[in-house]
Amino acid sequence: MLRRKFSVFILFSALFLVSACATLTITPEMVQKNLSVVIPDGAGKFPVVIFYQGTGGDTRRAEKWASWFKTIGVASAIVDNARMRNRTRNPTGSMYTEDGALAWDLLKDNPKIDTTRFALMGFSRGGQQALEACPRYFEGKRVPPGFVFALYPGGWGPDSCGTSPKKPTKVHIFFGDRDDVDRYDRISPSCLSLAKRNDNVEFHELSGATHGYDDIHSYTFQCCKGQSVHVEPNTEAVEKTKSIIEKVIKAGWNL
């Protein structure tokens, strides 16, 4: 009898913990503790890019991009979406779109940041978050982003590219033609169709680029029901991505 009661207690505790995790409320204080801001040298209020992590749950891609954005006079806000939730990854099905909005709220108090000029940028599942965040969180008291840069987005499931921010936000989606995730889930054709239906969305195919082409080293991981995905840095694809981004933000933000 005691053993049965103990088993019931363990089951109830597990269900409670699952429920607690599912209803975790992200607060501005949590975002502040997990937010790194990179600001260019010099005076003035700088436009800013707010980043969303991919499934892997690290900030190395954002840090690499932030170093480049700094050289062209743009600040960066790097949110550790996974660590904020006491985990190392952003698992399948996870949504963390509100993080960027709360980061934007915090950045309003920074005298070096101009939050009327900002972009959302994400990698893989983070690309999905960047696309999903606009209609959900950037309205009312928050202004919409000038740009969304979604690098090899995914997370909606096969043959789906989710939703798209409305005007005046300009959306740029980047996909490599050697992306294994796309080979299994066929996301890029859906994103291309999204661009054809919306004149504020542009789709950029990058020749020879894999998933995670902007990473710093090569590796293989599992996704898409256990399929192998190869990641290989591609300098040419990164430079093309930078060229597109720099061109549009310099025109849009008068840099």
JSON list of C-alpha atoms in Angstrom, two decimals, residues 20-248:
[
{"chain": "A", "resi": 20, "resn": "ALA", "atom": "CA", "xyz": [4.82, 24.26, -14.26]},
{"chain": "A", "resi": 21, "resn": "CYS", "atom": "CA", "xyz": [7.29, 24.17, -17.15]},
{"chain": "A", "resi": 22, "resn": "ALA", "atom": "CA", "xyz": [4.53, 24.52, -19.70]},
{"chain": "A", "resi": 23, "resn": "THR", "atom": "CA", "xyz": [3.16, 27.63, -17.99]},
{"chain": "A", "resi": 24, "resn": "LEU", "atom": "CA", "xyz": [6.47, 29.32, -17.24]},
{"chain": "A", "resi": 25, "resn": "THR", "atom": "CA", "xyz": [6.01, 33.07, -17.41]},
{"chain": "A", "resi": 26, "resn": "ILE", "atom": "CA", "xyz": [8.97, 34.99, -18.80]},
{"chain": "A", "resi": 27, "resn": "THR", "atom": "CA", "xyz": [9.48, 38.29, -16.99]},
{"chain": "A", "resi": 28, "resn": "PRO", "atom": "CA", "xyz": [11.50, 41.39, -17.91]},
{"chain": "A", "resi": 29, "resn": "GLU", "atom": "CA", "xyz": [13.83, 40.57, -15.02]},
{"chain": "A", "resi": 30, "resn": "MET", "atom": "CA", "xyz": [14.55, 37.13, -16.51]},
{"chain": "A", "resi": 31, "resn": "VAL", "atom": "CA", "xyz": [15.29, 38.66, -19.90]},
{"chain": "A", "resi": 32, "resn": "GLN", "atom": "CA", "xyz": [17.56, 41.30, -18.33]},
{"chain": "A", "resi": 33, "resn": "LYS", "atom": "CA", "xyz": [19.65, 38.59, -16.65]},
{"chain": "A", "resi": 34, "resn": "ASN", "atom": "CA", "xyz": [20.07, 36.76, -19.95]},
{"chain": "A", "resi": 35, "resn": "LEU", "atom": "CA", "xyz": [20.60, 39.72, -22.26]},
{"chain": "A", "resi": 36, "resn": "SER", "atom": "CA", "xyz": [23.89, 40.90, -23.76]},
{"chain": "A", "resi": 37, "resn": "VAL", "atom": "CA", "xyz": [23.99, 44.21, -25.60]},
{"chain": "A", "resi": 38, "resn": "VAL", "atom": "CA", "xyz": [26.76, 45.09, -28.06]},
{"chain": "A", "resi": 39, "resn": "ILE", "atom": "CA", "xyz": [26.96, 48.81, -28.90]},
{"chain": "A", "resi": 40, "resn": "PRO", "atom": "CA", "xyz": [29.12, 50.48, -31.57]},
{"chain": "A", "resi": 41, "resn": "ASP", "atom": "CA", "xyz": [31.76, 52.99, -30.56]},
{"chain": "A", "resi": 42, "resn": "GLY", "atom": "CA", "xyz": [30.92, 56.66, -30.71]},
{"chain": "A", "resi": 43, "resn": "ALA", "atom": "CA", "xyz": [28.06, 58.93, -29.78]},
{"chain": "A", "resi": 44, "resn": "GLY", "atom": "CA", "xyz": [24.50, 58.77, -30.88]},
{"chain": "A", "resi": 45, "resn": "LYS", "atom": "CA", "xyz": [21.53, 56.45, -30.70]},
{"chain": "A", "resi": 46, "resn": "PHE", "atom": "CA", "xyz": [22.09, 53.31, -32.74]},
{"chain": "A", "resi": 47, "resn": "PRO", "atom": "CA", "xyz": [19.57, 51.02, -34.43]},
{"chain": "A", "resi": 48, "resn": "VAL", "atom": "CA", "xyz": [19.53, 47.52, -32.97]},
{"chain": "A", "resi": 49, "resn": "VAL", "atom": "CA", "xyz": [19.09, 43.90, -34.02]},
{"chain": "A", "resi": 50, "resn": "ILE", "atom": "CA", "xyz": [17.42, 41.53, -31.53]},
{"chain": "A", "resi": 51, "resn": "PHE", "atom": "CA", "xyz": [18.40, 37.87, -31.91]},
{"chain": "A", "resi": 52, "resn": "TYR", "atom": "CA", "xyz": [16.61, 34.54, -31.45]},
{"chain": "A", "resi": 53, "resn": "GLN", "atom": "CA", "xyz": [18.58, 31.32, -30.89]},
{"chain": "A", "resi": 54, "resn": "GLY", "atom": "CA", "xyz": [18.15, 28.15, -32.89]},
{"chain": "A", "resi": 55, "resn": "THR", "atom": "CA", "xyz": [17.36, 24.69, -31.56]},
{"chain": "A", "resi": 56, "resn": "GLY", "atom": "CA", "xyz": [20.94, 24.24, -30.34]},
{"chain": "A", "resi": 57, "resn": "GLY", "atom": "CA", "xyz": [20.41, 26.94, -27.76]},
{"chain": "A", "resi": 58, "resn": "ASP", "atom": "CA", "xyz": [23.70, 28.82, -27.94]},
{"chain": "A", "resi": 59, "resn": "THR", "atom": "CA", "xyz": [24.65, 32.41, -28.77]},
{"chain": "A", "resi": 60, "resn": "ARG", "atom": "CA", "xyz": [27.76, 31.90, -30.91]},
{"chain": "A", "resi": 61, "resn": "ARG", "atom": "CA", "xyz": [26.05, 32.79, -34.20]},
{"chain": "A", "resi": 62, "resn": "ALA", "atom": "CA", "xyz": [24.50, 35.91, -32.71]},
{"chain": "A", "resi": 63, "resn": "GLU", "atom": "CA", "xyz": [27.84, 36.95, -31.21]},
{"chain": "A", "resi": 64, "resn": "LYS", "atom": "CA", "xyz": [29.55, 36.56, -34.57]},
{"chain": "A", "resi": 65, "resn": "TRP", "atom": "CA", "xyz": [26.86, 38.61, -36.30]},
{"chain": "A", "resi": 66, "resn": "ALA", "atom": "CA", "xyz": [26.92, 41.23, -33.54]},
{"chain": "A", "resi": 67, "resn": "SER", "atom": "CA", "xyz": [30.63, 41.82, -34.16]},
{"chain": "A", "resi": 68, "resn": "TRP", "atom": "CA", "xyz": [29.87, 42.54, -37.80]},
{"chain": "A", "resi": 69, "resn": "PHE", "atom": "CA", "xyz": [26.83, 44.72, -37.10]},
{"chain": "A", "resi": 70, "resn": "LYS", "atom": "CA", "xyz": [28.99, 46.81, -34.76]},
{"chain": "A", "resi": 71, "resn": "THR", "atom": "CA", "xyz": [31.33, 47.67, -37.64]},
{"chain": "A", "resi": 72, "resn": "ILE", "atom": "CA", "xyz": [28.47, 49.20, -39.66]},
{"chain": "A", "resi": 73, "resn": "GLY", "atom": "CA", "xyz": [27.01, 51.21, -36.78]},
{"chain": "A", "resi": 74, "resn": "VAL", "atom": "CA", "xyz": [24.28, 48.84, -35.59]},
{"chain": "A", "resi": 75, "resn": "ALA", "atom": "CA", "xyz": [23.84, 47.58, -32.02]},
{"chain": "A", "resi": 76, "resn": "SER", "atom": "CA", "xyz": [22.87, 44.02, -31.11]},
{"chain": "A", "resi": 77, "resn": "ALA", "atom": "CA", "xyz": [20.76, 42.51, -28.33]},
{"chain": "A", "resi": 78, "resn": "ILE", "atom": "CA", "xyz": [21.56, 38.83, -27.76]},
{"chain": "A", "resi": 79, "resn": "VAL", "atom": "CA", "xyz": [19.00, 36.93, -25.70]},
{"chain": "A", "resi": 80, "resn": "ASP", "atom": "CA", "xyz": [19.90, 33.51, -24.27]},
{"chain": "A", "resi": 81, "resn": "ASN", "atom": "CA", "xyz": [16.46, 32.00, -24.83]},
{"chain": "A", "resi": 82, "resn": "ALA", "atom": "CA", "xyz": [17.44, 28.53, -23.59]},
{"chain": "A", "resi": 83, "resn": "ARG", "atom": "CA", "xyz": [19.35, 29.45, -20.44]},
{"chain": "A", "resi": 84, "resn": "MET", "atom": "CA", "xyz": [16.51, 31.72, -19.39]},
{"chain": "A", "resi": 85, "resn": "ARG", "atom": "CA", "xyz": [14.37, 28.59, -19.21]},
{"chain": "A", "resi": 86, "resn": "ASN", "atom": "CA", "xyz": [17.02, 26.55, -17.37]},
{"chain": "A", "resi": 87, "resn": "ARG", "atom": "CA", "xyz": [17.79, 24.35, -20.35]},
{"chain": "A", "resi": 88, "resn": "THR", "atom": "CA", "xyz": [20.60, 23.94, -22.87]},
{"chain": "A", "resi": 89, "resn": "ARG", "atom": "CA", "xyz": [18.47, 23.71, -26.03]},
{"chain": "A", "resi": 90, "resn": "ASN", "atom": "CA", "xyz": [15.25, 24.99, -27.57]},
{"chain": "A", "resi": 91, "resn": "PRO", "atom": "CA", "xyz": [13.46, 21.70, -28.22]},
{"chain": "A", "resi": 92, "resn": "THR", "atom": "CA", "xyz": [10.94, 20.83, -30.90]},
{"chain": "A", "resi": 93, "resn": "GLY", "atom": "CA", "xyz": [7.68, 22.66, -30.32]},
{"chain": "A", "resi": 94, "resn": "SER", "atom": "CA", "xyz": [9.17, 25.36, -28.09]},
{"chain": "A", "resi": 95, "resn": "MET", "atom": "CA", "xyz": [8.03, 28.93, -28.62]},
{"chain": "A", "resi": 96, "resn": "TYR", "atom": "CA", "xyz": [9.94, 31.92, -27.23]},
{"chain": "A", "resi": 97, "resn": "THR", "atom": "CA", "xyz": [8.68, 34.77, -29.36]},
{"chain": "A", "resi": 98, "resn": "GLU", "atom": "CA", "xyz": [7.97, 37.01, -26.37]},
{"chain": "A", "resi": 99, "resn": "ASP", "atom": "CA", "xyz": [11.67, 37.22, -25.45]},
{"chain": "A", "resi": 100, "resn": "GLY", "atom": "CA", "xyz": [12.47, 39.69, -28.20]},
{"chain": "A", "resi": 101, "resn": "ALA", "atom": "CA", "xyz": [9.54, 41.90, -27.29]},
{"chain": "A", "resi": 102, "resn": "LEU", "atom": "CA", "xyz": [10.58, 42.07, -23.64]},
{"chain": "A", "resi": 103, "resn": "ALA", "atom": "CA", "xyz": [14.15, 42.79, -24.73]},
{"chain": "A", "resi": 104, "resn": "TRP", "atom": "CA", "xyz": [12.81, 45.68, -26.85]},
{"chain": "A", "resi": 105, "resn": "ASP", "atom": "CA", "xyz": [11.02, 47.06, -23.77]},
{"chain": "A", "resi": 106, "resn": "LEU", "atom": "CA", "xyz": [14.28, 46.98, -21.81]},
{"chain": "A", "resi": 107, "resn": "LEU", "atom": "CA", "xyz": [16.27, 48.59, -24.62]},
{"chain": "A", "resi": 108, "resn": "LYS", "atom": "CA", "xyz": [13.98, 51.63, -24.61]},
{"chain": "A", "resi": 109, "resn": "ASP", "atom": "CA", "xyz": [15.75, 52.82, -21.47]},
{"chain": "A", "resi": 110, "resn": "ASN", "atom": "CA", "xyz": [19.22, 52.58, -23.04]},
{"chain": "A", "resi": 111, "resn": "PRO", "atom": "CA", "xyz": [20.35, 56.07, -24.12]},
{"chain": "A", "resi": 112, "resn": "LYS", "atom": "CA", "xyz": [22.57, 54.58, -26.84]},
{"chain": "A", "resi": 113, "resn": "ILE", "atom": "CA", "xyz": [19.77, 52.58, -28.51]},
{"chain": "A", "resi": 114, "resn": "ASP", "atom": "CA", "xyz": [17.09, 53.82, -30.91]},
{"chain": "A", "resi": 115, "resn": "THR", "atom": "CA", "xyz": [14.23, 51.34, -30.53]},
{"chain": "A", "resi": 116, "resn": "THR", "atom": "CA", "xyz": [12.26, 52.97, -33.34]},
{"chain": "A", "resi": 117, "resn": "ARG", "atom": "CA", "xyz": [14.86, 51.46, -35.68]},
{"chain": "A", "resi": 118, "resn": "PHE", "atom": "CA", "xyz": [15.21, 47.76, -34.98]},
{"chain": "A", "resi": 119, "resn": "ALA", "atom": "CA", "xyz": [15.22, 44.35, -36.63]},
{"chain": "A", "resi": 120, "resn": "LEU", "atom": "CA", "xyz": [14.55, 40.79, -35.49]},
{"chain": "A", "resi": 121, "resn": "MET", "atom": "CA", "xyz": [16.98, 38.09, -36.59]},
{"chain": "A", "resi": 122, "resn": "GLY", "atom": "CA", "xyz": [16.92, 34.36, -35.92]},
{"chain": "A", "resi": 123, "resn": "PHE", "atom": "CA", "xyz": [18.60, 31.13, -36.89]},
{"chain": "A", "resi": 124, "resn": "SER", "atom": "CA", "xyz": [16.71, 27.92, -37.77]},
{"chain": "A", "resi": 125, "resn": "ARG", "atom": "CA", "xyz": [14.00, 27.60, -35.09]},
{"chain": "A", "resi": 126, "resn": "GLY", "atom": "CA", "xyz": [14.98, 31.14, -34.12]},
{"chain": "A", "resi": 127, "resn": "GLY", "atom": "CA", "xyz": [14.16, 32.23, -37.66]},
{"chain": "A", "resi": 128, "resn": "GLN", "atom": "CA", "xyz": [10.67, 30.91, -37.06]},
{"chain": "A", "resi": 129, "resn": "GLN", "atom": "CA", "xyz": [10.46, 32.85, -33.80]},
{"chain": "A", "resi": 130, "resn": "ALA", "atom": "CA", "xyz": [11.51, 36.07, -35.54]},
{"chain": "A", "resi": 131, "resn": "LEU", "atom": "CA", "xyz": [8.79, 35.62, -38.15]},
{"chain": "A", "resi": 132, "resn": "GLU", "atom": "CA", "xyz": [6.12, 34.66, -35.62]},
{"chain": "A", "resi": 133, "resn": "ALA", "atom": "CA", "xyz": [6.92, 37.44, -33.12]},
{"chain": "A", "resi": 134, "resn": "CYS", "atom": "CA", "xyz": [5.69, 40.40, -35.16]},
{"chain": "A", "resi": 135, "resn": "PRO", "atom": "CA", "xyz": [1.95, 39.76, -35.36]},
{"chain": "A", "resi": 136, "resn": "ARG", "atom": "CA", "xyz": [1.90, 38.45, -31.80]},
{"chain": "A", "resi": 137, "resn": "TYR", "atom": "CA", "xyz": [3.97, 40.95, -29.83]},
{"chain": "A", "resi": 138, "resn": "PHE", "atom": "CA", "xyz": [4.99, 43.99, -31.86]},
{"chain": "A", "resi": 139, "resn": "GLU", "atom": "CA", "xyz": [1.81, 46.00, -32.01]},
{"chain": "A", "resi": 140, "resn": "GLY", "atom": "CA", "xyz": [0.00, 48.47, -29.77]},
{"chain": "A", "resi": 141, "resn": "LYS", "atom": "CA", "xyz": [2.56, 50.08, -27.47]},
{"chain": "A", "resi": 142, "resn": "ARG", "atom": "CA", "xyz": [5.42, 48.48, -29.41]},
{"chain": "A", "resi": 143, "resn": "VAL", "atom": "CA", "xyz": [6.34, 49.59, -32.91]},
{"chain": "A", "resi": 144, "resn": "PRO", "atom": "CA", "xyz": [6.81, 46.91, -35.59]},
{"chain": "A", "resi": 145, "resn": "PRO", "atom": "CA", "xyz": [10.38, 46.07, -36.61]},
{"chain": "A", "resi": 146, "resn": "GLY", "atom": "CA", "xyz": [11.77, 47.63, -39.74]},
{"chain": "A", "resi": 147, "resn": "PHE", "atom": "CA", "xyz": [13.17, 44.27, -40.80]},
{"chain": "A", "resi": 148, "resn": "VAL", "atom": "CA", "xyz": [13.07, 40.56, -40.06]},
{"chain": "A", "resi": 149, "resn": "PHE", "atom": "CA", "xyz": [16.06, 38.49, -41.13]},
{"chain": "A", "resi": 150, "resn": "ALA", "atom": "CA", "xyz": [15.21, 34.78, -40.95]},
{"chain": "A", "resi": 151, "resn": "LEU", "atom": "CA", "xyz": [18.18, 32.53, -41.65]},
{"chain": "A", "resi": 152, "resn": "TYR", "atom": "CA", "xyz": [17.15, 28.98, -42.70]},
{"chain": "A", "resi": 153, "resn": "PRO", "atom": "CA", "xyz": [13.95, 29.13, -40.60]},
{"chain": "A", "resi": 154, "resn": "GLY", "atom": "CA", "xyz": [12.11, 26.00, -39.50]},
{"chain": "A", "resi": 155, "resn": "GLY", "atom": "CA", "xyz": [9.90, 24.59, -36.79]},
{"chain": "A", "resi": 156, "resn": "TRP", "atom": "CA", "xyz": [6.41, 24.65, -38.29]},
{"chain": "A", "resi": 157, "resn": "GLY", "atom": "CA", "xyz": [6.66, 21.17, -39.74]},
{"chain": "A", "resi": 158, "resn": "PRO", "atom": "CA", "xyz": [6.98, 19.81, -43.28]},
{"chain": "A", "resi": 159, "resn": "ASP", "atom": "CA", "xyz": [5.90, 21.98, -46.22]},
{"chain": "A", "resi": 160, "resn": "SER", "atom": "CA", "xyz": [5.16, 25.00, -44.05]},
{"chain": "A", "resi": 161, "resn": "CYS", "atom": "CA", "xyz": [6.71, 28.45, -43.67]},
{"chain": "A", "resi": 162, "resn": "GLY", "atom": "CA", "xyz": [4.29, 29.77, -41.05]},
{"chain": "A", "resi": 163, "resn": "THR", "atom": "CA", "xyz": [3.23, 33.38, -40.98]},
{"chain": "A", "resi": 164, "resn": "SER", "atom": "CA", "xyz": [4.77, 36.60, -42.17]},
{"chain": "A", "resi": 165, "resn": "PRO", "atom": "CA", "xyz": [4.96, 40.07, -40.61]},
{"chain": "A", "resi": 166, "resn": "LYS", "atom": "CA", "xyz": [2.80, 42.68, -42.29]},
{"chain": "A", "resi": 167, "resn": "LYS", "atom": "CA", "xyz": [3.93, 45.99, -43.75]},
{"chain": "A", "resi": 168, "resn": "PRO", "atom": "CA", "xyz": [5.82, 48.17, -43.00]},
{"chain": "A", "resi": 169, "resn": "THR", "atom": "CA", "xyz": [8.15, 45.37, -41.86]},
{"chain": "A", "resi": 170, "resn": "LYS", "atom": "CA", "xyz": [10.39, 44.07, -44.64]},
{"chain": "A", "resi": 171, "resn": "VAL", "atom": "CA", "xyz": [11.21, 40.38, -44.42]},
{"chain": "A", "resi": 172, "resn": "HIS", "atom": "CA", "xyz": [14.27, 38.63, -45.81]},
{"chain": "A", "resi": 173, "resn": "ILE", "atom": "CA", "xyz": [14.45, 34.82, -45.70]},
{"chain": "A", "resi": 174, "resn": "PHE", "atom": "CA", "xyz": [17.77, 33.09, -46.46]},
{"chain": "A", "resi": 175, "resn": "PHE", "atom": "CA", "xyz": [18.11, 29.42, -47.44]},
{"chain": "A", "resi": 176, "resn": "GLY", "atom": "CA", "xyz": [21.02, 27.37, -48.73]},
{"chain": "A", "resi": 177, "resn": "ASP", "atom": "CA", "xyz": [20.37, 25.02, -51.64]},
{"chain": "A", "resi": 178, "resn": "ARG", "atom": "CA", "xyz": [22.21, 22.24, -49.74]},
{"chain": "A", "resi": 179, "resn": "ASP", "atom": "CA", "xyz": [20.13, 22.55, -46.58]},
{"chain": "A", "resi": 180, "resn": "ASP", "atom": "CA", "xyz": [19.37, 19.01, -45.32]},
{"chain": "A", "resi": 181, "resn": "VAL", "atom": "CA", "xyz": [16.50, 20.19, -43.13]},
{"chain": "A", "resi": 182, "resn": "ASP", "atom": "CA", "xyz": [14.89, 21.62, -46.24]},
{"chain": "A", "resi": 183, "resn": "ARG", "atom": "CA", "xyz": [15.55, 18.36, -48.10]},
{"chain": "A", "resi": 184, "resn": "TYR", "atom": "CA", "xyz": [13.51, 16.47, -45.49]},
{"chain": "A", "resi": 185, "resn": "ASP", "atom": "CA", "xyz": [10.83, 19.05, -44.64]},
{"chain": "A", "resi": 186, "resn": "ARG", "atom": "CA", "xyz": [10.61, 21.09, -47.87]},
{"chain": "A", "resi": 187, "resn": "ILE", "atom": "CA", "xyz": [10.37, 24.42, -46.08]},
{"chain": "A", "resi": 188, "resn": "SER", "atom": "CA", "xyz": [12.07, 26.64, -48.65]},
{"chain": "A", "resi": 189, "resn": "PRO", "atom": "CA", "xyz": [9.42, 26.12, -51.38]},
{"chain": "A", "resi": 190, "resn": "SER", "atom": "CA", "xyz": [6.81, 27.19, -48.85]},
{"chain": "A", "resi": 191, "resn": "CYS", "atom": "CA", "xyz": [8.88, 30.26, -47.90]},
{"chain": "A", "resi": 192, "resn": "LEU", "atom": "CA", "xyz": [9.35, 31.07, -51.59]},
{"chain": "A", "resi": 193, "resn": "SER", "atom": "CA", "xyz": [5.57, 30.84, -52.05]},
{"chain": "A", "resi": 194, "resn": "LEU", "atom": "CA", "xyz": [5.16, 33.15, -49.06]},
{"chain": "A", "resi": 195, "resn": "ALA", "atom": "CA", "xyz": [7.44, 35.69, -50.76]},
{"chain": "A", "resi": 196, "resn": "LYS", "atom": "CA", "xyz": [5.49, 35.47, -54.00]},
{"chain": "A", "resi": 197, "resn": "ARG", "atom": "CA", "xyz": [2.24, 36.22, -52.16]},
{"chain": "A", "resi": 198, "resn": "ASN", "atom": "CA", "xyz": [3.60, 39.12, -50.09]},
{"chain": "A", "resi": 199, "resn": "ASP", "atom": "CA", "xyz": [5.49, 42.02, -51.63]},
{"chain": "A", "resi": 200, "resn": "ASN", "atom": "CA", "xyz": [7.19, 42.85, -48.31]},
{"chain": "A", "resi": 201, "resn": "VAL", "atom": "CA", "xyz": [8.87, 39.40, -48.23]},
{"chain": "A", "resi": 202, "resn": "GLU", "atom": "CA", "xyz": [12.00, 38.45, -50.18]},
{"chain": "A", "resi": 203, "resn": "PHE", "atom": "CA", "xyz": [13.42, 34.95, -50.48]},
{"chain": "A", "resi": 204, "resn": "HIS", "atom": "CA", "xyz": [17.17, 34.50, -51.05]},
{"chain": "A", "resi": 205, "resn": "GLU", "atom": "CA", "xyz": [18.58, 31.14, -52.15]},
{"chain": "A", "resi": 206, "resn": "LEU", "atom": "CA", "xyz": [22.29, 30.73, -51.44]},
{"chain": "A", "resi": 207, "resn": "SER", "atom": "CA", "xyz": [24.24, 28.45, -53.75]},
{"chain": "A", "resi": 208, "resn": "GLY", "atom": "CA", "xyz": [26.29, 25.73, -52.08]},
{"chain": "A", "resi": 209, "resn": "ALA", "atom": "CA", "xyz": [25.15, 26.62, -48.55]},
{"chain": "A", "resi": 210, "resn": "THR", "atom": "CA", "xyz": [24.04, 24.08, -45.93]},
{"chain": "A", "resi": 211, "resn": "HIS", "atom": "CA", "xyz": [21.85, 24.57, -42.89]},
{"chain": "A", "resi": 212, "resn": "GLY", "atom": "CA", "xyz": [23.72, 26.77, -40.41]},
{"chain": "A", "resi": 213, "resn": "TYR", "atom": "CA", "xyz": [26.05, 28.07, -43.13]},
{"chain": "A", "resi": 214, "resn": "ASP", "atom": "CA", "xyz": [27.03, 31.01, -40.88]},
{"chain": "A", "resi": 215, "resn": "ASP", "atom": "CA", "xyz": [28.33, 28.80, -38.06]},
{"chain": "A", "resi": 216, "resn": "ILE", "atom": "CA", "xyz": [31.99, 28.67, -37.06]},
{"chain": "A", "resi": 217, "resn": "HIS", "atom": "CA", "xyz": [32.69, 24.95, -37.55]},
{"chain": "A", "resi": 218, "resn": "SER", "atom": "CA", "xyz": [31.36, 21.86, -39.34]},
{"chain": "A", "resi": 219, "resn": "TYR", "atom": "CA", "xyz": [29.28, 19.18, -37.59]},
{"chain": "A", "resi": 220, "resn": "THR", "atom": "CA", "xyz": [26.30, 16.88, -38.00]},
{"chain": "A", "resi": 221, "resn": "PHE", "atom": "CA", "xyz": [23.15, 16.75, -35.87]},
{"chain": "A", "resi": 222, "resn": "GLN", "atom": "CA", "xyz": [19.88, 14.83, -35.91]},
{"chain": "A", "resi": 223, "resn": "CYS", "atom": "CA", "xyz": [16.49, 16.28, -36.76]},
{"chain": "A", "resi": 224, "resn": "CYS", "atom": "CA", "xyz": [13.40, 15.58, -38.82]},
{"chain": "A", "resi": 225, "resn": "LYS", "atom": "CA", "xyz": [12.58, 12.17, -37.28]},
{"chain": "A", "resi": 226, "resn": "GLY", "atom": "CA", "xyz": [16.20, 11.17, -36.79]},
{"chain": "A", "resi": 227, "resn": "GLN", "atom": "CA", "xyz": [17.63, 12.30, -40.12]},
{"chain": "A", "resi": 228, "resn": "SER", "atom": "CA", "xyz": [21.20, 13.60, -40.25]},
{"chain": "A", "resi": 229, "resn": "VAL", "atom": "CA", "xyz": [21.79, 17.28, -40.98]},
{"chain": "A", "resi": 230, "resn": "HIS", "atom": "CA", "xyz": [25.21, 18.49, -42.02]},
{"chain": "A", "resi": 231, "resn": "VAL", "atom": "CA", "xyz": [26.42, 21.99, -41.13]},
{"chain": "A", "resi": 232, "resn": "GLU", "atom": "CA", "xyz": [29.31, 23.51, -43.01]},
{"chain": "A", "resi": 233, "resn": "PRO", "atom": "CA", "xyz": [30.53, 27.13, -42.77]},
{"chain": "A", "resi": 234, "resn": "ASN", "atom": "CA", "xyz": [30.28, 28.95, -46.09]},
{"chain": "A", "resi": 235, "resn": "THR", "atom": "CA", "xyz": [32.10, 32.28, -46.28]},
{"chain": "A", "resi": 236, "resn": "GLU", "atom": "CA", "xyz": [30.66, 33.16, -49.69]},
{"chain": "A", "resi": 237, "resn": "ALA", "atom": "CA", "xyz": [27.08, 32.63, -48.50]},
{"chain": "A", "resi": 238, "resn": "VAL", "atom": "CA", "xyz": [27.73, 34.66, -45.36]},
{"chain": "A", "resi": 239, "resn": "GLU", "atom": "CA", "xyz": [29.18, 37.53, -47.37]},
{"chain": "A", "resi": 240, "resn": "LYS", "atom": "CA", "xyz": [26.19, 37.49, -49.71]},
{"chain": "A", "resi": 241, "resn": "THR", "atom": "CA", "xyz": [23.85, 37.56, -46.71]},
{"chain": "A", "resi": 242, "resn": "LYS", "atom": "CA", "xyz": [25.79, 40.46, -45.20]},
{"chain": "A", "resi": 243, "resn": "SER", "atom": "CA", "xyz": [25.68, 42.35, -48.48]},
{"chain": "A", "resi": 244, "resn": "ILE", "atom": "CA", "xyz": [21.90, 42.05, -48.70]},
{"chain": "A", "resi": 245, "resn": "ILE", "atom": "CA", "xyz": [21.36, 43.00, -45.07]},
{"chain": "A", "resi": 246, "resn": "GLU", "atom": "CA", "xyz": [23.75, 45.95, -45.19]},
{"chain": "A", "resi": 247, "resn": "LYS", "atom": "CA", "xyz": [22.15, 47.32, -48.33]},
{"chain": "A", "resi": 248, "resn": "VAL", "atom": "CA", "xyz": [18.59, 47.24, -47.00]}
]
